[in-house]
CSV table of C-alpha atoms in Angstrom, one decimal:
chain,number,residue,atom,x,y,z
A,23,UNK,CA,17.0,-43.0,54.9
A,24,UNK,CA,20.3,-42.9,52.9
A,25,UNK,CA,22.1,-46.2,53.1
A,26,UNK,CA,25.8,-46.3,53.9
A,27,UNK,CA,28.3,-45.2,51.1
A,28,UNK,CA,25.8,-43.1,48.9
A,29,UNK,CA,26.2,-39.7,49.0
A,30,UNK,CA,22.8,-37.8,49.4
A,31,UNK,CA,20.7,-36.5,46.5
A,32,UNK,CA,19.2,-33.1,45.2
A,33,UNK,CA,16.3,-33.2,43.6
A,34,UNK,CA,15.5,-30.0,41.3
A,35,UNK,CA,11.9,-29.4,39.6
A,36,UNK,CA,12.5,-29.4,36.4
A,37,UNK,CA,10.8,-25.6,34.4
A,38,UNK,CA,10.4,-24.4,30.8
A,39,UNK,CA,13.5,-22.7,30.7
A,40,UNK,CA,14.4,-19.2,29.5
A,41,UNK,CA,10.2,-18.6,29.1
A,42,UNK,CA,9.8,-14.8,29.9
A,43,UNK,CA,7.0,-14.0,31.8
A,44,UNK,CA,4.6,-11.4,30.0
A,45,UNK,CA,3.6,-11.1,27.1
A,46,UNK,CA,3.9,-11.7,23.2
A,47,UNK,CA,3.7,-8.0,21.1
A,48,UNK,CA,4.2,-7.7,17.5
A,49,UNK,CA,2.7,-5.5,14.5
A,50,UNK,CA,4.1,-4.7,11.3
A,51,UNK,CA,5.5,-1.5,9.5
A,52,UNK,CA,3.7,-0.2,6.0
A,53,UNK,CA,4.5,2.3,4.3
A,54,UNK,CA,2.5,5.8,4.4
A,55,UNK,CA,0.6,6.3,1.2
A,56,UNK,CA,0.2,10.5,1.9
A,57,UNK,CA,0.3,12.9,4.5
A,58,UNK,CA,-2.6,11.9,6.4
A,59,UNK,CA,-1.0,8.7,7.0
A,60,UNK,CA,-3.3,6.2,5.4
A,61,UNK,CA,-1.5,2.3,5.1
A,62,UNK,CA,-0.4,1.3,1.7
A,63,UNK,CA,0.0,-2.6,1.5
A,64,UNK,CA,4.0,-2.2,1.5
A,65,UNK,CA,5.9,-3.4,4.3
A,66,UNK,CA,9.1,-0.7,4.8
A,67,UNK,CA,12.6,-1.5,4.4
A,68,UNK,CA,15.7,-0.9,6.5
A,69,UNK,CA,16.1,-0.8,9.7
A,70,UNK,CA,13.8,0.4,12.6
A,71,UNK,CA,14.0,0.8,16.2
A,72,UNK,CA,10.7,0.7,17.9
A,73,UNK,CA,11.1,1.3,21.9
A,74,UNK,CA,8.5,0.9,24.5
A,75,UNK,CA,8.8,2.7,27.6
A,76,UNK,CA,6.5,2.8,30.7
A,77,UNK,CA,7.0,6.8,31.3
A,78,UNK,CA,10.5,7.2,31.1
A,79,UNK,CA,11.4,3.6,31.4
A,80,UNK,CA,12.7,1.8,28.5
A,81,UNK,CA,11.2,-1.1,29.0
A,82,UNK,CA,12.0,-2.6,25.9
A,83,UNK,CA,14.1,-1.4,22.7
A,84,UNK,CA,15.4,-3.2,19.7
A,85,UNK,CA,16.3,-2.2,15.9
A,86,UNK,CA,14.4,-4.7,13.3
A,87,UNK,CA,16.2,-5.1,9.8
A,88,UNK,CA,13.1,-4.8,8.3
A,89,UNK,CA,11.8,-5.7,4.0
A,90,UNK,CA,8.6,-5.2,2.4
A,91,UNK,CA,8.0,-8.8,2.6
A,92,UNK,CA,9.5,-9.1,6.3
A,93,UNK,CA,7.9,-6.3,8.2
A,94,UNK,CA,6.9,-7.3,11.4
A,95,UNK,CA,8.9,-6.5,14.7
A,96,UNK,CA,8.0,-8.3,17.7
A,97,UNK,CA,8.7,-8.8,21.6
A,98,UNK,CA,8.5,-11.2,24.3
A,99,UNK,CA,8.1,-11.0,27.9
A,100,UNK,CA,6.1,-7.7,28.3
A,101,UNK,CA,4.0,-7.1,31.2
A,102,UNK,CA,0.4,-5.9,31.5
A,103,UNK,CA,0.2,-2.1,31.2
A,104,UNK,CA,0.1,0.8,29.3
A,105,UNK,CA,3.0,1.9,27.5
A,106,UNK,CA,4.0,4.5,24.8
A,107,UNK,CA,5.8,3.2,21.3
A,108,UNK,CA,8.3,5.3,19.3
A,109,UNK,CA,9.2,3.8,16.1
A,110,UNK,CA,12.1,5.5,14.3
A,111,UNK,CA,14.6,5.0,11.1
A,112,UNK,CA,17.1,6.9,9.1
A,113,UNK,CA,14.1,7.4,6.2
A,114,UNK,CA,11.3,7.9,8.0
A,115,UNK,CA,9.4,10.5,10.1
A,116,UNK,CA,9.2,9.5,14.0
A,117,UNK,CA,6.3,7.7,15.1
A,118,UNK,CA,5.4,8.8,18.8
A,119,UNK,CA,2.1,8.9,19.2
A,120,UNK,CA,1.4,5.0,19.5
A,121,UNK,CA,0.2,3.5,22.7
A,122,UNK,CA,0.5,-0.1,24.0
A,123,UNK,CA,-2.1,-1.6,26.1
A,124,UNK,CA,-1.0,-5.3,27.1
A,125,UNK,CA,-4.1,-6.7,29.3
A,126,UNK,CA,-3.9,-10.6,30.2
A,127,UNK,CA,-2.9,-12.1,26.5
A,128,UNK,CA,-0.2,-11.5,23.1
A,129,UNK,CA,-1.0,-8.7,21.5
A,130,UNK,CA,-1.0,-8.9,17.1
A,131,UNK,CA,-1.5,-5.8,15.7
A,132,UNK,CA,-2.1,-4.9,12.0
A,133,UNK,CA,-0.7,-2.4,9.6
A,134,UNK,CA,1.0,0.5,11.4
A,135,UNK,CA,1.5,3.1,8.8
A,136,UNK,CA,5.0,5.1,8.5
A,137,UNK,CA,6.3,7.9,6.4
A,138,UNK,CA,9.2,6.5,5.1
A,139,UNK,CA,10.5,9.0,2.7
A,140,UNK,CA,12.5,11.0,4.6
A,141,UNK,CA,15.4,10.4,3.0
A,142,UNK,CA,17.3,13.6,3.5
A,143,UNK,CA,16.9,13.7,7.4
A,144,UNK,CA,15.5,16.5,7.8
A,145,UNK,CA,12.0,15.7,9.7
A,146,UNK,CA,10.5,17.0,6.5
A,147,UNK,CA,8.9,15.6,3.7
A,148,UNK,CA,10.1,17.3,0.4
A,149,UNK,CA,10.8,17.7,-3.3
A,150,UNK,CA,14.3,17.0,-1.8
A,151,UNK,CA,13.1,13.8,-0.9
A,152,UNK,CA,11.7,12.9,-4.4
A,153,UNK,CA,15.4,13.8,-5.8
A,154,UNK,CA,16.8,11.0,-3.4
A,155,UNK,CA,14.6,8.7,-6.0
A,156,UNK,CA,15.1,10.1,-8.8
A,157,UNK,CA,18.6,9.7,-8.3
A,158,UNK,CA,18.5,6.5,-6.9
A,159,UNK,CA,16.5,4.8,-9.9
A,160,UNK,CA,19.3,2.8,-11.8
A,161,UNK,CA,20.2,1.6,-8.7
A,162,UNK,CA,19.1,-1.8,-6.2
A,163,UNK,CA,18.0,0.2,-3.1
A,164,UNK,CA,15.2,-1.4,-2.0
A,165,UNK,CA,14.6,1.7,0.5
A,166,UNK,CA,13.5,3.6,-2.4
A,167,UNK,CA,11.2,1.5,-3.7
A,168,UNK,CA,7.7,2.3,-1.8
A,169,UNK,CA,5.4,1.1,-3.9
A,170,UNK,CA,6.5,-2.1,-3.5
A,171,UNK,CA,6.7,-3.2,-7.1
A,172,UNK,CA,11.0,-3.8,-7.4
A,173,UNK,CA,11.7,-1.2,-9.5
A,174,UNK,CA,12.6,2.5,-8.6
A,175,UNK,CA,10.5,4.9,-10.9
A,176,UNK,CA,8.8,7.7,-10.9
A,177,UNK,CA,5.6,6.0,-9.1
A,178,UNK,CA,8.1,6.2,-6.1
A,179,UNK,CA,8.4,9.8,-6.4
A,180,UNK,CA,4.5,10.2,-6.5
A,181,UNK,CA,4.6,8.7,-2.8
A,182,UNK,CA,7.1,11.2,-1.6
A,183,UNK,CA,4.6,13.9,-3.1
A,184,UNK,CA,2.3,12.3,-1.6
A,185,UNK,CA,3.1,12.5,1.7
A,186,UNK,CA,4.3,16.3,1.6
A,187,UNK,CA,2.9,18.2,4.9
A,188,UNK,CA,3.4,15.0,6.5
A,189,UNK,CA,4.0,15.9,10.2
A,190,UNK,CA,2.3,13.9,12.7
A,191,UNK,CA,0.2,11.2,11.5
A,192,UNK,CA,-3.2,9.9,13.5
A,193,UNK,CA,-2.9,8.5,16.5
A,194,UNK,CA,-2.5,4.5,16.9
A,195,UNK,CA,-3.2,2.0,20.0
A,196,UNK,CA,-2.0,-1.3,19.6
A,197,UNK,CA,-4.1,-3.8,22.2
């Protein structure tokens, strides 16, 4: 019963705000240490967009500005499923062949490995590439630097040499 002179009242349930529902995925980026795509323990640098798509859905896409020491991308809000993962960058080979299963919980992955030395463009791993060091060595470009030690030397070089033949490394499913 509202008593003369008030005016009436809303009541609204109070809820955790801008909480997507699904959820939690992250994993982090190393560097390729040769052709068959084995991890180093170096995160990757620059930038990398990593899409998941439910066929040929997008359901979620975003570019990570990524450094050996910051190397993990993550996303909110995804629902249970299976999904495929590309991961791409201007240095690296394009990682397609990753599946996603989200079942009832966040999903953490390790150590994806990536070949990150592509650094010519040209979807293949090179002596070319090696010269992008090489000439790169007096220089701070952290991209360069894949064995994670500061410096650009010749040690950087023996990755790209490394990872010659590289084409399409093993298979990966993140759950």
């Amino acid at each position: 019963d509202i008593k003369s002179g008030m005016d009436a009242i809303t009541i609204v349930p109070v809820v955790e705000a801008d909480k997507p529902a699904g959820f939690n995925v992250s994993a982090s980026l190393v560097v390729a240490s040769n052709a068959v795509g084995d991890a180093s323990e170096v995160g990757v640098h620059g930038d990398y967009t990593v899409t998941i798509m439910d066929g040929d859905t997008v359901v979620a896409t975003d570019t990570f500005a990524l450094t050996k020491d910051a190397n993990t991308f993550s996303f909110e809000g995804i629902s249970s499923g299976t999904y495929s993962v590309t991961i791409e960058s201007a240095y690296s080979l394009v990682r397609d062949n990753i599946t996603l299963v989200v079942a009832d919980a966040d999903v953490a992955y390790g150590a994806i490995p990536i070949v990150a030395c592509d650094f010519n463009g040209d979807t293949f791993i090179t002596a070319a590439d090696a010269g992008y060091v090489y000439s790169n060595m007096a220089q701070n470009a952290p991209a360069y630097d894949l064995n994670g030690d500061t410096f650009i030397t010749a040690a950087d070089a023996g990755y790209v040499y490394s990872c010659m033949g590289a084409s399409t490394l093993p298979a990966v499913t993140i759950a």
